[in-house]
């Protein structure tokens, strides 16, 4: 050992002990609910982390805190501190147990590998500027994820979690452009400026490191040992990289969508084996059933549900006294994001069963088997090859169309009327209209000339949100009038995938019930009420019942008046067998009870 170290071994051991106490102590502080087993397990695991972290610099006779290695310390600390700290700040009061040890381990081993590489390059490359540039490049690259998390936390006051990454994964170019416009182009330039500044500072710091004396460091054993440290620490860093929490979340989101793509493979077999009765609607003449899926509409801001400053939903409010209409008072989403909410709303999968999405049956499948021609018309763009669960279901319709999503061009929901007018009125039709509704940026959801409140040229999120709700309300009225006059409208249902809080723009992981309370509306024609009097009476009787939108599939099965092995009438508001109550229902994928909503009227 004396041949390897340029300083006494006890100096090295004391430094390792110092690093161990700091990192393990920090790990303990930013963890929650550690029991004895994880506590002692990580206590042991942090020992080799600390020993390896300080080893490269002591091999050449320097201290880890030397000015020559401060840039490496900065990179390592960024990994050690960033995610564990932000996660603790976000969830320490709500999540009982969490432990983010891999981020800390990656920071320690990554620091050791980078320092070892730096020393080896300085030893063997004569061009010190090239060494500085090379190491600065790797340092800047390693800073990408911590910087992303800093920016994310500054914007949303939350650590990056699966909902946030899912929103990014699904974002199409138009949505990205809208987001940039919302926050301002200067914020887009900020990350570029940060990385340029970091690269410059790292380069300057590495130039200083190039002046350290390595002439006497010629021992072959030391050289071999340094190479082993670089390879070993580097390999281990790479092996645990995907286990750091941000990468772990990304992997879970990626696997979630990969698994969903099996839906198309399984659908042919599942549809072929599906049995539904009756196989033809009982209308005297061809009729139409329409399901409208709203976006980000919270009943907190809808005048049909509560007293609001602006009359945001006049048409829906008028339907409160319409004998053919039912405005359900207590509907909630199952999750405050589109894909997780709708993959449950549209299929047999829900919060209360274990059915995988890729093995599920959709309401389109039921309608097809029940004798309807199915259509899906959407104003929400597809994501190309990375089809979401919603797109996968939509593409099983007999006719599926999406409005043209041109870069930097707003396509309003009324564009869907052109598709609706192409529907053949001589057939029994089941139509799904998927609208943009109140998807932020709210100002882009309605034409400037439709602006009822505020200035159409000024971002004012609460006012813009009210205008978007009013435009959706107008759209509903137009669909209703056209379908009633031209398509023999038998039933129309409208619900929102989830709500939104305009006071917390683009918050990807909503907290509280504002984003969970949604509208739910049903219209039943006179002919429908004569044909299915029990169903109509049952839906009306359930006006005040509690409901989560992952049960929309069963509700629509009930409205279509079918029986099937894949229809559970106890989940359907259209059935007298409906079993759910405020006390038994949950939201946020089963994590939250509806009884926790303390603002129920």
Short mmCIF file of N, CA and C in Angstrom, two decimals, residues 13-130:
data_model
loop_
_atom_site.label_atom_id
_atom_site.label_comp_id
_atom_site.label_asym_id
_atom_site.label_seq_id
_atom_site.Cartn_x
_atom_site.Cartn_y
_atom_site.Cartn_z
N UNK A 13 -7.97 6.93 4.83
CA UNK A 13 -9.08 6.34 5.57
C UNK A 13 -9.92 7.40 6.28
N UNK A 14 -9.27 8.44 6.83
CA UNK A 14 -10.01 9.53 7.48
C UNK A 14 -10.87 10.28 6.46
N UNK A 15 -10.31 10.50 5.28
CA UNK A 15 -11.07 11.19 4.24
C UNK A 15 -12.27 10.35 3.80
N UNK A 16 -12.04 9.05 3.65
CA UNK A 16 -13.14 8.15 3.28
C UNK A 16 -14.21 8.15 4.37
N UNK A 17 -13.78 8.16 5.63
CA UNK A 17 -14.74 8.20 6.74
C UNK A 17 -15.55 9.49 6.71
N UNK A 18 -14.88 10.60 6.39
CA UNK A 18 -15.54 11.90 6.30
C UNK A 18 -16.61 11.88 5.20
N UNK A 19 -16.24 11.35 4.04
CA UNK A 19 -17.19 11.25 2.93
C UNK A 19 -18.34 10.32 3.29
N UNK A 20 -18.03 9.23 3.96
CA UNK A 20 -19.05 8.25 4.35
C UNK A 20 -20.07 8.89 5.30
N UNK A 21 -19.58 9.59 6.31
CA UNK A 21 -20.49 10.20 7.30
C UNK A 21 -21.40 11.23 6.63
N UNK A 22 -20.80 12.04 5.76
CA UNK A 22 -21.59 13.07 5.08
C UNK A 22 -22.65 12.47 4.17
N UNK A 23 -22.26 11.51 3.34
CA UNK A 23 -23.20 10.98 2.35
C UNK A 23 -24.26 10.08 2.99
N UNK A 24 -23.84 9.22 3.92
CA UNK A 24 -24.84 8.37 4.55
C UNK A 24 -25.77 9.19 5.44
N UNK A 25 -25.19 10.18 6.14
CA UNK A 25 -26.03 11.06 6.95
C UNK A 25 -27.04 11.82 6.11
N UNK A 26 -26.59 12.28 4.95
CA UNK A 26 -27.50 12.99 4.05
C UNK A 26 -28.58 12.05 3.53
N UNK A 27 -28.16 10.85 3.15
CA UNK A 27 -29.12 9.84 2.68
C UNK A 27 -30.20 9.60 3.73
N UNK A 28 -29.79 9.50 4.98
CA UNK A 28 -30.75 9.26 6.06
C UNK A 28 -31.72 10.44 6.21
N UNK A 29 -31.20 11.65 6.07
CA UNK A 29 -32.03 12.85 6.23
C UNK A 29 -33.09 12.98 5.14
N UNK A 30 -32.75 12.58 3.90
CA UNK A 30 -33.69 12.76 2.79
C UNK A 30 -34.43 11.47 2.44
N UNK A 31 -34.41 10.51 3.37
CA UNK A 31 -35.22 9.30 3.21
C UNK A 31 -36.39 9.38 4.18
N UNK A 32 -37.36 8.52 3.98
CA UNK A 32 -38.54 8.54 4.84
C UNK A 32 -38.93 7.12 5.23
N UNK A 33 -39.19 6.93 6.51
CA UNK A 33 -39.72 5.66 6.99
C UNK A 33 -38.77 4.49 6.88
N UNK A 34 -37.44 4.74 6.96
CA UNK A 34 -36.49 3.63 6.86
C UNK A 34 -36.63 2.69 8.05
N UNK A 35 -36.81 1.43 7.77
CA UNK A 35 -36.80 0.44 8.83
C UNK A 35 -35.37 -0.03 9.08
N UNK A 36 -35.21 -0.97 9.98
CA UNK A 36 -33.88 -1.45 10.34
C UNK A 36 -33.16 -2.09 9.16
N UNK A 37 -33.90 -2.89 8.37
CA UNK A 37 -33.25 -3.62 7.28
C UNK A 37 -32.66 -2.68 6.22
N UNK A 38 -33.45 -1.73 5.64
CA UNK A 38 -32.83 -0.83 4.66
C UNK A 38 -31.79 0.09 5.26
N UNK A 39 -31.97 0.45 6.53
CA UNK A 39 -31.00 1.33 7.18
C UNK A 39 -29.63 0.65 7.25
N UNK A 40 -29.59 -0.57 7.77
CA UNK A 40 -28.31 -1.26 7.92
C UNK A 40 -27.76 -1.74 6.58
N UNK A 41 -28.66 -2.05 5.65
CA UNK A 41 -28.21 -2.46 4.32
C UNK A 41 -27.47 -1.31 3.64
N UNK A 42 -28.04 -0.12 3.64
CA UNK A 42 -27.39 1.02 3.00
C UNK A 42 -26.18 1.50 3.81
N UNK A 43 -26.21 1.28 5.11
CA UNK A 43 -25.04 1.64 5.94
C UNK A 43 -23.82 0.86 5.45
N UNK A 44 -24.02 -0.42 5.11
CA UNK A 44 -22.92 -1.23 4.60
C UNK A 44 -22.55 -0.84 3.18
N UNK A 45 -23.58 -0.61 2.34
CA UNK A 45 -23.33 -0.31 0.93
C UNK A 45 -22.58 1.00 0.72
N UNK A 46 -22.74 1.94 1.61
CA UNK A 46 -22.09 3.24 1.44
C UNK A 46 -20.60 3.19 1.78
N UNK A 47 -20.17 2.12 2.45
CA UNK A 47 -18.75 2.01 2.80
C UNK A 47 -17.88 1.93 1.55
N UNK A 48 -18.10 0.97 0.62
CA UNK A 48 -17.27 0.94 -0.60
C UNK A 48 -17.44 2.20 -1.45
N UNK A 49 -18.62 2.80 -1.42
CA UNK A 49 -18.83 4.06 -2.17
C UNK A 49 -17.83 5.12 -1.71
N UNK A 50 -17.74 5.29 -0.40
CA UNK A 50 -16.85 6.31 0.15
C UNK A 50 -15.38 5.96 -0.10
N UNK A 51 -15.03 4.68 0.06
CA UNK A 51 -13.63 4.27 -0.15
C UNK A 51 -13.20 4.52 -1.59
N UNK A 52 -14.06 4.21 -2.55
CA UNK A 52 -13.71 4.40 -3.96
C UNK A 52 -13.69 5.87 -4.34
N UNK A 53 -14.60 6.66 -3.78
CA UNK A 53 -14.73 8.06 -4.17
C UNK A 53 -13.45 8.86 -3.92
N UNK A 54 -12.75 8.57 -2.82
CA UNK A 54 -11.56 9.37 -2.47
C UNK A 54 -10.26 8.72 -2.95
N UNK A 55 -10.35 7.51 -3.49
CA UNK A 55 -9.15 6.76 -3.82
C UNK A 55 -8.30 7.38 -4.94
N UNK A 56 -8.89 7.82 -6.07
CA UNK A 56 -8.03 8.30 -7.17
C UNK A 56 -7.12 9.46 -6.78
N UNK A 57 -7.64 10.44 -6.05
CA UNK A 57 -6.82 11.61 -5.72
C UNK A 57 -5.72 11.27 -4.71
N UNK A 58 -6.00 10.31 -3.82
CA UNK A 58 -4.97 9.95 -2.85
C UNK A 58 -3.88 9.09 -3.46
N UNK A 59 -4.20 8.43 -4.57
CA UNK A 59 -3.16 7.68 -5.26
C UNK A 59 -2.05 8.60 -5.78
N UNK A 60 -2.40 9.84 -6.09
CA UNK A 60 -1.40 10.78 -6.62
C UNK A 60 -0.99 11.82 -5.57
N UNK A 61 -1.43 11.61 -4.31
CA UNK A 61 -0.94 12.46 -3.24
C UNK A 61 -1.70 13.74 -3.02
N UNK A 62 -2.97 13.84 -3.49
CA UNK A 62 -3.76 15.04 -3.30
C UNK A 62 -4.98 14.75 -2.43
N UNK A 63 -5.65 15.81 -2.02
CA UNK A 63 -6.88 15.68 -1.24
C UNK A 63 -8.07 15.83 -2.16
N UNK A 64 -9.18 15.20 -1.82
CA UNK A 64 -10.41 15.30 -2.61
C UNK A 64 -10.92 16.73 -2.67
N UNK A 65 -10.62 17.49 -1.61
CA UNK A 65 -11.08 18.88 -1.56
C UNK A 65 -10.10 19.86 -2.18
N UNK A 66 -9.08 19.33 -2.82
CA UNK A 66 -8.13 20.19 -3.51
C UNK A 66 -8.83 20.98 -4.61
N UNK A 67 -8.34 22.19 -4.89
CA UNK A 67 -8.94 23.03 -5.93
C UNK A 67 -8.92 22.35 -7.29
N UNK A 68 -8.02 21.39 -7.48
CA UNK A 68 -7.89 20.74 -8.77
C UNK A 68 -9.09 19.86 -9.12
N UNK A 69 -9.87 19.48 -8.11
CA UNK A 69 -10.95 18.52 -8.35
C UNK A 69 -12.33 19.07 -7.98
N UNK A 70 -12.41 20.39 -7.79
CA UNK A 70 -13.69 20.97 -7.38
C UNK A 70 -14.78 20.80 -8.45
N UNK A 71 -14.40 20.83 -9.72
CA UNK A 71 -15.42 20.65 -10.77
C UNK A 71 -16.01 19.25 -10.72
N UNK A 72 -15.17 18.26 -10.41
CA UNK A 72 -15.68 16.89 -10.29
C UNK A 72 -16.58 16.75 -9.06
N UNK A 73 -16.19 17.42 -7.98
CA UNK A 73 -17.01 17.40 -6.76
C UNK A 73 -18.37 18.00 -7.05
N UNK A 74 -18.39 19.08 -7.83
CA UNK A 74 -19.65 19.75 -8.17
C UNK A 74 -20.58 18.81 -8.94
N UNK A 75 -20.03 18.09 -9.92
CA UNK A 75 -20.85 17.15 -10.70
C UNK A 75 -21.39 16.04 -9.79
N UNK A 76 -20.51 15.48 -8.98
CA UNK A 76 -20.92 14.40 -8.09
C UNK A 76 -22.00 14.85 -7.11
N UNK A 77 -21.80 16.04 -6.50
CA UNK A 77 -22.78 16.55 -5.55
C UNK A 77 -24.12 16.85 -6.22
N UNK A 78 -24.08 17.25 -7.49
CA UNK A 78 -25.32 17.52 -8.21
C UNK A 78 -26.18 16.27 -8.29
N UNK A 79 -25.54 15.13 -8.52
CA UNK A 79 -26.28 13.87 -8.55
C UNK A 79 -26.69 13.42 -7.15
N UNK A 80 -25.79 13.60 -6.21
CA UNK A 80 -26.06 13.16 -4.83
C UNK A 80 -27.23 13.94 -4.23
N UNK A 81 -27.30 15.22 -4.50
CA UNK A 81 -28.25 16.10 -3.82
C UNK A 81 -29.56 16.28 -4.57
N UNK A 82 -29.52 16.40 -5.90
CA UNK A 82 -30.67 16.92 -6.64
C UNK A 82 -31.96 16.11 -6.46
N UNK A 83 -31.99 14.89 -6.97
CA UNK A 83 -33.26 14.16 -6.91
C UNK A 83 -33.67 13.84 -5.47
N UNK A 84 -32.78 13.32 -4.63
CA UNK A 84 -33.22 13.03 -3.26
C UNK A 84 -33.79 14.25 -2.54
N UNK A 85 -33.18 15.43 -2.77
CA UNK A 85 -33.67 16.63 -2.09
C UNK A 85 -35.03 17.05 -2.62
N UNK A 86 -35.17 17.11 -3.95
CA UNK A 86 -36.44 17.55 -4.52
C UNK A 86 -37.56 16.57 -4.20
N UNK A 87 -37.24 15.27 -4.20
CA UNK A 87 -38.26 14.28 -3.87
C UNK A 87 -38.69 14.44 -2.41
N UNK A 88 -37.72 14.66 -1.54
CA UNK A 88 -38.05 14.82 -0.12
C UNK A 88 -38.89 16.08 0.08
N UNK A 89 -38.54 17.17 -0.56
CA UNK A 89 -39.31 18.40 -0.43
C UNK A 89 -40.74 18.23 -0.93
N UNK A 90 -40.91 17.39 -1.95
CA UNK A 90 -42.24 17.20 -2.55
C UNK A 90 -43.10 16.23 -1.75
N UNK A 91 -42.49 15.15 -1.24
CA UNK A 91 -43.31 14.05 -0.73
C UNK A 91 -43.06 13.64 0.73
N UNK A 92 -42.20 14.35 1.44
CA UNK A 92 -41.87 13.87 2.79
C UNK A 92 -43.08 13.85 3.73
N UNK A 93 -44.09 14.68 3.44
CA UNK A 93 -45.25 14.73 4.33
C UNK A 93 -46.40 13.84 3.84
N UNK A 94 -46.28 13.25 2.66
CA UNK A 94 -47.38 12.46 2.11
C UNK A 94 -47.02 11.02 1.80
N UNK A 95 -45.73 10.73 1.59
CA UNK A 95 -45.31 9.36 1.27
C UNK A 95 -44.57 8.78 2.48
N UNK A 96 -45.02 7.64 2.95
CA UNK A 96 -44.51 7.10 4.20
C UNK A 96 -43.12 6.51 4.09
N UNK A 97 -42.80 5.93 2.92
CA UNK A 97 -41.48 5.32 2.78
C UNK A 97 -40.89 5.65 1.42
N UNK A 98 -39.66 6.12 1.40
CA UNK A 98 -38.91 6.24 0.16
C UNK A 98 -37.42 6.28 0.48
N UNK A 99 -36.63 5.82 -0.49
CA UNK A 99 -35.19 5.73 -0.32
C UNK A 99 -34.54 5.88 -1.69
N UNK A 100 -33.79 6.96 -1.89
CA UNK A 100 -33.18 7.24 -3.19
C UNK A 100 -31.66 7.05 -3.14
N UNK A 101 -31.24 5.86 -2.73
CA UNK A 101 -29.82 5.62 -2.51
C UNK A 101 -29.02 5.50 -3.80
N UNK A 102 -29.65 5.08 -4.89
CA UNK A 102 -28.89 4.90 -6.12
C UNK A 102 -28.38 6.21 -6.69
N UNK A 103 -29.10 7.30 -6.51
CA UNK A 103 -28.62 8.60 -6.99
C UNK A 103 -27.34 9.00 -6.26
N UNK A 104 -27.30 8.72 -4.98
CA UNK A 104 -26.12 9.06 -4.18
C UNK A 104 -24.95 8.16 -4.58
N UNK A 105 -25.22 6.87 -4.74
CA UNK A 105 -24.16 5.94 -5.15
C UNK A 105 -23.61 6.31 -6.52
N UNK A 106 -24.50 6.67 -7.44
CA UNK A 106 -24.05 7.06 -8.77
C UNK A 106 -23.17 8.30 -8.69
N UNK A 107 -23.54 9.25 -7.85
CA UNK A 107 -22.72 10.45 -7.69
C UNK A 107 -21.33 10.14 -7.18
N UNK A 108 -21.22 9.21 -6.24
CA UNK A 108 -19.91 8.86 -5.67
C UNK A 108 -19.06 8.06 -6.65
N UNK A 109 -19.63 7.01 -7.21
CA UNK A 109 -18.86 6.19 -8.15
C UNK A 109 -18.55 6.96 -9.43
N UNK A 110 -19.51 7.76 -9.88
CA UNK A 110 -19.28 8.56 -11.08
C UNK A 110 -18.16 9.56 -10.89
N UNK A 111 -18.08 10.16 -9.70
CA UNK A 111 -17.00 11.10 -9.39
C UNK A 111 -15.65 10.40 -9.45
N UNK A 112 -15.59 9.21 -8.84
CA UNK A 112 -14.33 8.45 -8.84
C UNK A 112 -13.91 8.09 -10.26
N UNK A 113 -14.85 7.63 -11.08
CA UNK A 113 -14.52 7.23 -12.46
C UNK A 113 -14.04 8.42 -13.27
N UNK A 114 -14.69 9.57 -13.10
CA UNK A 114 -14.34 10.74 -13.89
C UNK A 114 -12.97 11.29 -13.48
N UNK A 115 -12.70 11.30 -12.18
CA UNK A 115 -11.38 11.77 -11.72
C UNK A 115 -10.28 10.84 -12.21
N UNK A 116 -10.54 9.52 -12.12
CA UNK A 116 -9.54 8.55 -12.59
C UNK A 116 -9.28 8.73 -14.08
N UNK A 117 -10.34 8.94 -14.87
CA UNK A 117 -10.17 9.17 -16.30
C UNK A 117 -9.37 10.45 -16.56
N UNK A 118 -9.67 11.48 -15.80
CA UNK A 118 -8.96 12.76 -15.96
C UNK A 118 -7.46 12.60 -15.70
N UNK A 119 -7.14 11.89 -14.63
CA UNK A 119 -5.73 11.69 -14.28
C UNK A 119 -5.02 10.85 -15.34
N UNK A 120 -5.68 9.80 -15.82
CA UNK A 120 -5.08 8.96 -16.85
C UNK A 120 -4.83 9.73 -18.14
N UNK A 121 -5.78 10.58 -18.52
CA UNK A 121 -5.60 11.38 -19.74
C UNK A 121 -4.46 12.38 -19.57
N UNK A 122 -4.38 12.99 -18.39
CA UNK A 122 -3.29 13.94 -18.13
C UNK A 122 -1.93 13.25 -18.17
N UNK A 123 -1.94 12.00 -17.76
CA UNK A 123 -0.69 11.25 -17.72
C UNK A 123 -0.20 10.89 -19.12
N UNK A 124 -1.14 10.61 -20.02
CA UNK A 124 -0.72 10.04 -21.30
C UNK A 124 -0.92 10.96 -22.51
N UNK A 125 -1.67 12.05 -22.34
CA UNK A 125 -1.86 12.98 -23.45
C UNK A 125 -1.05 14.25 -23.22
N UNK A 126 -0.32 14.65 -24.22
CA UNK A 126 0.50 15.86 -24.10
C UNK A 126 -0.34 17.13 -24.25
N UNK A 127 -1.41 17.06 -25.04
CA UNK A 127 -2.25 18.23 -25.28
C UNK A 127 -3.22 18.40 -24.11
N UNK A 128 -2.85 19.26 -23.16
CA UNK A 128 -3.66 19.45 -21.95
C UNK A 128 -4.99 20.13 -22.26
N UNK A 129 -5.02 20.98 -23.29
CA UNK A 129 -6.29 21.64 -23.66
C UNK A 129 -7.31 20.62 -24.14
N UNK A 130 -6.82 19.63 -24.92
CA UNK A 130 -7.70 18.57 -25.39
C UNK A 130 -8.26 17.77 -24.22
#
